[in-house]
Coordinates of C-alpha atoms in Angstrom, one line a residue:
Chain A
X1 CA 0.0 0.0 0.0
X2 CA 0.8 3.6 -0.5
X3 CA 2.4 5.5 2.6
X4 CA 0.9 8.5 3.0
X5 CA 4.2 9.6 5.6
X6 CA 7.6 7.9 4.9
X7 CA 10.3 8.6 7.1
X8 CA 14.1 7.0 5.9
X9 CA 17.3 7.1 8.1
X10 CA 16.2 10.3 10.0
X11 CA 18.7 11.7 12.3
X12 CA 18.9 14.9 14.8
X13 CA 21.4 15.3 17.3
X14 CA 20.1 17.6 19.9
X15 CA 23.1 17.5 21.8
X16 CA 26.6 16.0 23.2
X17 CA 24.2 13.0 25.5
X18 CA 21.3 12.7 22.7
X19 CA 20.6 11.8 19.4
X20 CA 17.3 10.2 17.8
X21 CA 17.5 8.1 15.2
X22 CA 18.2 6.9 12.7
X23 CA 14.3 6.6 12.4
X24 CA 12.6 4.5 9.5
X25 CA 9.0 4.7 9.2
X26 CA 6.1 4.1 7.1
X27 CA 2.5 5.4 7.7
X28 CA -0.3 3.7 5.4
X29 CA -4.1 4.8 5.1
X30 CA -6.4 3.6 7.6
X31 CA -3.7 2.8 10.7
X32 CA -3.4 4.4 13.7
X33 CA 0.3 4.3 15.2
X34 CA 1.5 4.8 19.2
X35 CA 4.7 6.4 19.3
X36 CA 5.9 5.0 22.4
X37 CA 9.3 5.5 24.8
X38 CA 10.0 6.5 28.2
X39 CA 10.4 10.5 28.9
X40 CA 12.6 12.7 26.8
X41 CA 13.1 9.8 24.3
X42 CA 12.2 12.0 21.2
X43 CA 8.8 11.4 20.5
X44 CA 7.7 14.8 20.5
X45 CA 11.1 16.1 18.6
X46 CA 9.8 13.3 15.8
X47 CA 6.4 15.0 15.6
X48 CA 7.7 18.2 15.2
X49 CA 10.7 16.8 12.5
X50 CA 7.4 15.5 10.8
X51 CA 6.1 19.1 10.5
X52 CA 9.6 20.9 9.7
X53 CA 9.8 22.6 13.2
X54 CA 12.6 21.2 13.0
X55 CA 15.6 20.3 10.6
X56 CA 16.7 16.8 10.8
X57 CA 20.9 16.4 10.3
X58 CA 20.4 13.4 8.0
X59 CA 17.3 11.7 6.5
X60 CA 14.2 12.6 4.5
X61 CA 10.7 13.3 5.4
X62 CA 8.0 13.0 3.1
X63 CA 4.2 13.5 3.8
X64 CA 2.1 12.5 0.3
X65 CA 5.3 12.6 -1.5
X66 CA 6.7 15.9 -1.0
X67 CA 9.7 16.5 1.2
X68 CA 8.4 18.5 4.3
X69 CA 11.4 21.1 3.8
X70 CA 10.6 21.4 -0.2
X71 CA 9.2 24.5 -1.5
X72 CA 6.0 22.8 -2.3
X73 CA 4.1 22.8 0.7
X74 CA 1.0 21.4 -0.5
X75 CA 1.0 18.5 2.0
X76 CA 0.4 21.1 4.9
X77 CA -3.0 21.0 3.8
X78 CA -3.1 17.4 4.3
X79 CA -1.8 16.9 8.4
X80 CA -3.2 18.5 11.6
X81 CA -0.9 18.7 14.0
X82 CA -2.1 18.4 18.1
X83 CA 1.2 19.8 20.3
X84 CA 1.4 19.4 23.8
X85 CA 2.2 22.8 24.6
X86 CA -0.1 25.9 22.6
X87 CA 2.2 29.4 22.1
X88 CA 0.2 32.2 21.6
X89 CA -3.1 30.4 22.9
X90 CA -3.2 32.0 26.2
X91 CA -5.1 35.5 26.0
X92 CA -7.8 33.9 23.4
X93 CA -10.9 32.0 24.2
X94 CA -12.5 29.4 22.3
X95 CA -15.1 31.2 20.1
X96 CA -12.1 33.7 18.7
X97 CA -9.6 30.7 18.3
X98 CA -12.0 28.7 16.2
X99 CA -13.0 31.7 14.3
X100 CA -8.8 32.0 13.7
X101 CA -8.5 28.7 12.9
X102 CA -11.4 26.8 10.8
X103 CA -10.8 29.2 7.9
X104 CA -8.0 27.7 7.5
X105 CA -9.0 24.5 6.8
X106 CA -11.1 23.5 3.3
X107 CA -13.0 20.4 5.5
X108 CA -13.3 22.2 8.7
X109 CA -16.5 20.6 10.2
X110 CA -18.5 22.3 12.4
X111 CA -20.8 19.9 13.3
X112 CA -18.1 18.0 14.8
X113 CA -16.9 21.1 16.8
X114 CA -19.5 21.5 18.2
X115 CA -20.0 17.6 18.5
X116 CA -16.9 17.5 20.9
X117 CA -17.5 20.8 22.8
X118 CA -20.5 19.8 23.5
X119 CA -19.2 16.1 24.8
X120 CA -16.5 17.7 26.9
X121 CA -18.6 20.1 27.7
X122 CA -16.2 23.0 27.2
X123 CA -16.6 26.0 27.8
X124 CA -16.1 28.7 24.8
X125 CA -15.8 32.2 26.3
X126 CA -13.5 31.7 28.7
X127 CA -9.6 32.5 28.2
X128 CA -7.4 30.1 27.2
X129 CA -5.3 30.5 29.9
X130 CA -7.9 30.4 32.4
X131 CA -8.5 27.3 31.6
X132 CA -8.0 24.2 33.3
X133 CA -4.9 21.9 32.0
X134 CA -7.8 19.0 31.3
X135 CA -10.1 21.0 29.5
X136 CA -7.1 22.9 27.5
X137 CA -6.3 19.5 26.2
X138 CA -10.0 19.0 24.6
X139 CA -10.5 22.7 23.5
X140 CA -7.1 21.5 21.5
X141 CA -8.7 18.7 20.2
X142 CA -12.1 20.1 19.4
X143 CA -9.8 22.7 17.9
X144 CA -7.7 19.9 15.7
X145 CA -10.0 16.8 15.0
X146 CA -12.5 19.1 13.1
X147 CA -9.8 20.0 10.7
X148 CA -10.7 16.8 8.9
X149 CA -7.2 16.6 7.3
X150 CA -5.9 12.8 6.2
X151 CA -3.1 12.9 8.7
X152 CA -3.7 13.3 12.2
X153 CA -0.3 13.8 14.8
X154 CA -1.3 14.0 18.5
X155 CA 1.2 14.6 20.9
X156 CA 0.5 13.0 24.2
X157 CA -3.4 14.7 23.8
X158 CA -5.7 12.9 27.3
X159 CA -2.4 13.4 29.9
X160 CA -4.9 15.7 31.9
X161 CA -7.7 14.0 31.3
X162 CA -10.1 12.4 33.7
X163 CA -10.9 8.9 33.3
X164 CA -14.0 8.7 31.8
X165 CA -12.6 12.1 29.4
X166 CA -9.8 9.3 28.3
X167 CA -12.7 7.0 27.5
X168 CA -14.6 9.4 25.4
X169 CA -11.7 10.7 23.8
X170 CA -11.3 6.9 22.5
X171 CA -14.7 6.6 21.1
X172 CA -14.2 9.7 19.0
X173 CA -11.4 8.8 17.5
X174 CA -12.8 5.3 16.4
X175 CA -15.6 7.4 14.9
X176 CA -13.5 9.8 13.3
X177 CA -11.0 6.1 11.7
X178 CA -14.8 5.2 10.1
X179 CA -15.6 8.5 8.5
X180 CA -13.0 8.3 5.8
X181 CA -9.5 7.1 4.6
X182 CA -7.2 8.7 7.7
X183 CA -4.4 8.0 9.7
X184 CA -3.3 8.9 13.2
X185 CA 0.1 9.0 15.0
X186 CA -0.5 9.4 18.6
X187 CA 2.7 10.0 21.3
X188 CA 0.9 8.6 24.5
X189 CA 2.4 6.9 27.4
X190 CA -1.7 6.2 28.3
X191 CA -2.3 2.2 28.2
X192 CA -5.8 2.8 27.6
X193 CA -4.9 5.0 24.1
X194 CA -2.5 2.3 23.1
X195 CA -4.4 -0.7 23.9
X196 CA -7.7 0.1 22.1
X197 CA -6.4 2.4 19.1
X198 CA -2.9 1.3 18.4
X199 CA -2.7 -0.9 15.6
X200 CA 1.4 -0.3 15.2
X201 CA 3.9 0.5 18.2
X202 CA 6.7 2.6 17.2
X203 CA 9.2 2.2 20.6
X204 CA 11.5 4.4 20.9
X205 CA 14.0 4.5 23.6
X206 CA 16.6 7.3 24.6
X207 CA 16.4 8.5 20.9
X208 CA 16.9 4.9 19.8
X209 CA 14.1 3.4 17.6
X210 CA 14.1 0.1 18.9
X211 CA 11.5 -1.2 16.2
X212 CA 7.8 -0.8 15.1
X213 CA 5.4 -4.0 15.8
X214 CA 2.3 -4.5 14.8
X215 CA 0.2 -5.4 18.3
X216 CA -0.5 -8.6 17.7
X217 CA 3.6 -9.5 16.3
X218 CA 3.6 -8.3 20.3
X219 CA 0.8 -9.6 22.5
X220 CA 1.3 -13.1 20.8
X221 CA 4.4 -13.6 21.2
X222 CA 5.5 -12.6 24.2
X223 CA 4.5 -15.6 27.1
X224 CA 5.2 -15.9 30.8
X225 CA 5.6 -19.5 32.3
X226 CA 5.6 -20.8 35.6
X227 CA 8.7 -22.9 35.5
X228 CA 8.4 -26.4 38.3
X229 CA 11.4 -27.2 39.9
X230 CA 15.2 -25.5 39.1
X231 CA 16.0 -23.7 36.1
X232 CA 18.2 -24.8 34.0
X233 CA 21.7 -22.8 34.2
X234 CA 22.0 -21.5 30.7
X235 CA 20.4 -19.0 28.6
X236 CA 16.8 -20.2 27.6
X237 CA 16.0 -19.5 23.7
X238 CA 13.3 -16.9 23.2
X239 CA 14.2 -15.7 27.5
X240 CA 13.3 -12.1 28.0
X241 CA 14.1 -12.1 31.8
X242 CA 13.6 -14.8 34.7
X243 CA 13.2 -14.3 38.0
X244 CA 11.9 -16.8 40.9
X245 CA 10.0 -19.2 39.1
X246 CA 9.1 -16.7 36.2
X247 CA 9.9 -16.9 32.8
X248 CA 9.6 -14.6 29.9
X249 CA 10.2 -16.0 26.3
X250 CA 9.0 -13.8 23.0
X251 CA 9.9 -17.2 21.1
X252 CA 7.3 -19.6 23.1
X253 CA 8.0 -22.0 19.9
X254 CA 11.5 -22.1 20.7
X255 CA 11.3 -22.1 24.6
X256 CA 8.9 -24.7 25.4
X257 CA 10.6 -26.8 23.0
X258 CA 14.3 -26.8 24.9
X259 CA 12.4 -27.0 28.3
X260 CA 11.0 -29.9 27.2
X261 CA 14.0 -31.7 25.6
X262 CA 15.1 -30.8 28.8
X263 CA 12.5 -32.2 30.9
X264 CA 11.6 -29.1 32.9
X265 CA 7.8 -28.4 33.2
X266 CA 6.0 -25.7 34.2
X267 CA 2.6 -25.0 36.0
X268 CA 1.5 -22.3 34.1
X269 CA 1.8 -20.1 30.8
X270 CA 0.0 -16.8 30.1
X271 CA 0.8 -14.1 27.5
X272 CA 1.6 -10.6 28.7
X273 CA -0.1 -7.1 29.2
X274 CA 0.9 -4.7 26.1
X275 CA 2.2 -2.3 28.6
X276 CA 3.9 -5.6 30.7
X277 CA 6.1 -5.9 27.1
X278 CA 6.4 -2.5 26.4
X279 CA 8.8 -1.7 30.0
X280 CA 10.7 -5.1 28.7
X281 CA 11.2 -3.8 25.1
X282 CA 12.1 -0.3 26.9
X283 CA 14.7 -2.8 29.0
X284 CA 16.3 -4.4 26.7
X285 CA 16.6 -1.1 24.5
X286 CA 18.4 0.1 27.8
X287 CA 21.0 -2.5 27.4
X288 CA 21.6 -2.6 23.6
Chain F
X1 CA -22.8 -2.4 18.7
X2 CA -20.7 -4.8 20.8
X3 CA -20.2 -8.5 20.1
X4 CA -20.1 -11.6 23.3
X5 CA -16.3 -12.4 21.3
X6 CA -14.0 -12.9 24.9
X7 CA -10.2 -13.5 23.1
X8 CA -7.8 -16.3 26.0
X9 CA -4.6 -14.9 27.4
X10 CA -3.4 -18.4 26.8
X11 CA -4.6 -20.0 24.3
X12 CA -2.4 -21.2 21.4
X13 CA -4.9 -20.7 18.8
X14 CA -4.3 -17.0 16.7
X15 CA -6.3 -14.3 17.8
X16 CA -7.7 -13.8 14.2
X17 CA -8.8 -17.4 14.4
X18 CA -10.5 -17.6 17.9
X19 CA -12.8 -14.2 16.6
X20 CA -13.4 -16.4 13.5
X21 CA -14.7 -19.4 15.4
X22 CA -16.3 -17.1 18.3
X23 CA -18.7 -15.2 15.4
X24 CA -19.1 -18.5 13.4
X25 CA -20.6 -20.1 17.0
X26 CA -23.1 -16.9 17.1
X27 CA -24.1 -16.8 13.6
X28 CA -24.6 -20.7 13.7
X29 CA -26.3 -20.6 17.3
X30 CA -28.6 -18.5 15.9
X31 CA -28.1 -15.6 18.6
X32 CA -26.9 -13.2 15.0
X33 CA -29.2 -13.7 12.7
X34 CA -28.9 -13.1 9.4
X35 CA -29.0 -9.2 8.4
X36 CA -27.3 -7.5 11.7
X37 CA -25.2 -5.4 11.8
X38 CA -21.7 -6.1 13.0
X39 CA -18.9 -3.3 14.3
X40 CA -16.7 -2.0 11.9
X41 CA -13.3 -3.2 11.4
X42 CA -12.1 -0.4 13.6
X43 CA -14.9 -0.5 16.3
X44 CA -14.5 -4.3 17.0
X45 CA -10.5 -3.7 17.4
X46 CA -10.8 -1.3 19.6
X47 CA -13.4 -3.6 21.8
X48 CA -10.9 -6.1 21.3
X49 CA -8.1 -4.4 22.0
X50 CA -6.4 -5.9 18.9
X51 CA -4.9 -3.8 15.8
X52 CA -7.5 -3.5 12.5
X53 CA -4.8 -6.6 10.6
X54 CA -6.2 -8.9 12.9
X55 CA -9.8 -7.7 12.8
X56 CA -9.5 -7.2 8.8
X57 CA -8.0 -11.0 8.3
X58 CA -10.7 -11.9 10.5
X59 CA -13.6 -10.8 8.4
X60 CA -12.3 -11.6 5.2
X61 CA -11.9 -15.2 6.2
X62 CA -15.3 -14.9 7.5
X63 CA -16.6 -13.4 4.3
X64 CA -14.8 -15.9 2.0
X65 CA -16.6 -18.3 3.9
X66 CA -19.9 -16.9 3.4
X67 CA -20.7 -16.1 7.0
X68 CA -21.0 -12.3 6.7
X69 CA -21.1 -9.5 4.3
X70 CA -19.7 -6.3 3.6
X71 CA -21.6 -3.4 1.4
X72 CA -19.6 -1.1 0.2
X73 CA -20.4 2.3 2.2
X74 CA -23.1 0.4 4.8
X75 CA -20.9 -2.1 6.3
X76 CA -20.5 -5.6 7.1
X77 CA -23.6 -7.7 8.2
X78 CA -24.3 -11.2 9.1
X79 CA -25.0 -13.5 5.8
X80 CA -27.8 -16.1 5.1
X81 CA -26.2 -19.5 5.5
X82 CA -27.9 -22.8 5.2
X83 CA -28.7 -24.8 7.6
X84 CA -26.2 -27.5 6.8
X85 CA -23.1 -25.4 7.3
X86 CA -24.9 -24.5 10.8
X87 CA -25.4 -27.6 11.3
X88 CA -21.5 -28.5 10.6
X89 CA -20.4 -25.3 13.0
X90 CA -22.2 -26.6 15.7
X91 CA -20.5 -30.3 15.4
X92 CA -16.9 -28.6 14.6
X93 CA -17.4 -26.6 17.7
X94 CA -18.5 -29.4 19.9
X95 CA -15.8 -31.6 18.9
X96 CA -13.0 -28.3 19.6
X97 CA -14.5 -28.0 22.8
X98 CA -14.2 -31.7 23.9
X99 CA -11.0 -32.0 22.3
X100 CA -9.8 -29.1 24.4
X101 CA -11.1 -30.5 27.7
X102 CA -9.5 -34.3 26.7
X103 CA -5.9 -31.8 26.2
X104 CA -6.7 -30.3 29.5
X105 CA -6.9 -33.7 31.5
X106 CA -4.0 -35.0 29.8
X107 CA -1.7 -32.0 30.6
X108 CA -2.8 -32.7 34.2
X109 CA -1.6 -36.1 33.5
X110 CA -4.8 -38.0 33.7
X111 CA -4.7 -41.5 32.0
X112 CA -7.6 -41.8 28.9
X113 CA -9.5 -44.2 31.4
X114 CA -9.6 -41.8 34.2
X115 CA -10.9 -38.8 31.6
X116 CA -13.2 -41.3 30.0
X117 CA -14.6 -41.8 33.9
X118 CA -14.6 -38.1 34.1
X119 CA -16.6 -37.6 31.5
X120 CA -19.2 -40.3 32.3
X121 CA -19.8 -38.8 35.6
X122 CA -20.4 -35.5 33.8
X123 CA -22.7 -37.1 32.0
X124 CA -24.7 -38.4 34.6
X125 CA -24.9 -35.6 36.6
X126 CA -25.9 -33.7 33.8
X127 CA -29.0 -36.7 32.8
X128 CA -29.8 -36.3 36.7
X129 CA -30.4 -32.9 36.6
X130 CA -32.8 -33.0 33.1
X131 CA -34.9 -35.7 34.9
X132 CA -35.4 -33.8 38.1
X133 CA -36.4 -30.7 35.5
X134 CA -38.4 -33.0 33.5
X135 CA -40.5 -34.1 37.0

């Protein structure tokens, strides 16, 4: 399929202790993808390499085919961008930053302001600033979603959010996925937004892409067992980690087969949370 | 809409192939009829809490098979299937479950005999119970 955002050896030092990258990645229509990575990993400098905010040192970016630092700027039209901080928000309220800002946009839909203001019941007069951190982060997306561009970035966009906010914010998004052909990249560290959108995990780790999965490639293939009895004194094929009586392969095949041959049993074998192999791919990135 | 579909933590069957068997049971138990609407490839993921590859394979496997539907624009609906493909779901799936409880035993290192027993007493209990309904 066609990528709609292809991103090839991208590089950027941003100083003496940290680089990110080299990055490789390929958005295609239709996918939602969880950029994932402990704090200050580069997630948020990727998003804003994506929208030339900033100049990579080596690489390319292109969004529908056009280099994002070309003269043709075309594909602007084509990708809203959610940030986690808003300059120049502060003194306006709602009502004047709509008016700023669906003008813009040739598919600006109203009805789907309005749709999410009224959900999140947020409130339109009020100064930006005055605002609630919560309730900044929805006027933000009711100020984003609407755009109703192809490409959608959102950087980290429910940390504020109350629970049942997050859960909401979840729903529209799967509604918005079913409207048309669109694509999402979402920085989160929320396990709820990568659980139930997520269809690719892009981990990075201190700057360090450490690979992008498709979910299931992760949930069914990482296992924990329950070993009986001693473990055996060499490296297990497929071990993550042991501990105790633990066990954690991401090659079941390969691991049950040598305990097995080498007559060690275990009591019990169940696959792992999302998040549980996340902090182990986050690990082993560590060590590599 | 959201489908009964409950995915095992430790199952060795594919995800794509338990939702497969799962929506098979429910078309073939009658509880989806024919004509209803099912959850979009995107909805039922998210439910699921499985990436759209999974869901998509899912469906098309289903569709291939003649078990549901997709219109292009209104979505993807439950199909009219005859009564002897029903027929053979419900038999396939009695068999799988059965199967899985005789794998079960044996893991716990029960001899046949002893699961054969097992399964006897089950069966009385369970012949006990219909006459003391039936009375």
């Amino acid at each position: 399929m066609k990528a709609w955002l292809e991103i090839s050896d991208l590089q950027k030092k941003i100083d003496d202790d940290f680089q990110l990258g080299p990055i490789d990645l390929r958005i295609v229509p239709g996918t939602i993808t969880a950029l994932v990575g402990n704090n200050g990993s580069g997630k948020s400098t990727l998003l804003k390499l994506i929208m030339n905010l900033a100049n990579p040192d080596v690489g390319n970016i292109k969004v529908f085919g056009k280099f994002v630092y070309g003269q043709d700027e075309s594909w602007k039209n084509q990708i809203s961008y959610l940030p986690q901080t808003r300059i120049g928000w502060d003194a306006y309220s709602g009502n004047t930053l709509k008016r700023l800002i669906a003008p813009i946009y040739p598919n600006w839909d109203d009805a789907l302001f309005i749709q999410i203001v009224e959900l999140f019941n947020i409130p339109l007069n009020k100064p930006y600033r005055k605002l609630s951190q919560g309730i900044q982060q929805k006027l933000s997306l009711a100020l984003t979603i609407p755009r109703n561009t192809p490409l959608l970035l959102l950087d980290e966009p429910t940390s504020f959010m109350d629970m049942p906010s997050k859960k909401q914010f979840v729903d529209l998004v799967v509604d918005w996925m079913d409207q048309d052909e669109r694509a999402i990249i979402i920085a989160s560290h929320q396990a709820e937004d990568i659980r139930k959108l997520s269809d690719y995990l892009c981990v990075i780790q201190n700057g360090k892409h450490v690979g992008t999965f498709e979910k299931e490639t992760l949930t069914e293939h990482y296992m924990r067992y329950w070993i009986h009895g001693a473990f055996p004194e060499q490296r297990i094929p497929g071990e993550v980690t042991r501990e105790k009586h633990q066990l954690i392969s991401n090659d079941p095949a390969a691991t049950e087969n040598f305990l097995l041959k080498n007559n060690v049993t275990w009591t019990d074998r169940s696959k792992l949370d999302l998040e549980d192999i996340v902090s182990h791919l986050l690990n082993a990135g560590k060590e590599g | 809409m959201e489908l009964p579909i409950r995915l095992s933590k430790d199952s060795r069957e594919p995800i794509y192939h338990q939702i497969e068997n799962q929506l098979k049971a429910l078309i073939a138990g009658g509880q989806l009829v024919a004509g209803t609407p099912l959850p979009s490839i995107r909805a039922l993921s998210k439910d699921l809490e499985i990436s759209i590859i999974t869901t998509r394979r899912a469906y098309q496997d289903l569709e291939h098979q003649g078990f549901i539907r997709t219109s292009q624009g209104k979505g993807t609906f439950v199909a009219e299937i005859e009564d002897a493909t029903k027929q053979q779901v419900k038999i396939s799936s009695v068999y799988q479950t059965i199967e899985k409880a005789v794998d079960t035993a044996i893991q716990y290192d029960y001899s046949l005999d002893q699961i054969e027993e097992i399964f006897q007493e089950v069966i009385r209990s369970q012949r006990l119970s219909q006459n003391e309904k039936g009375d």
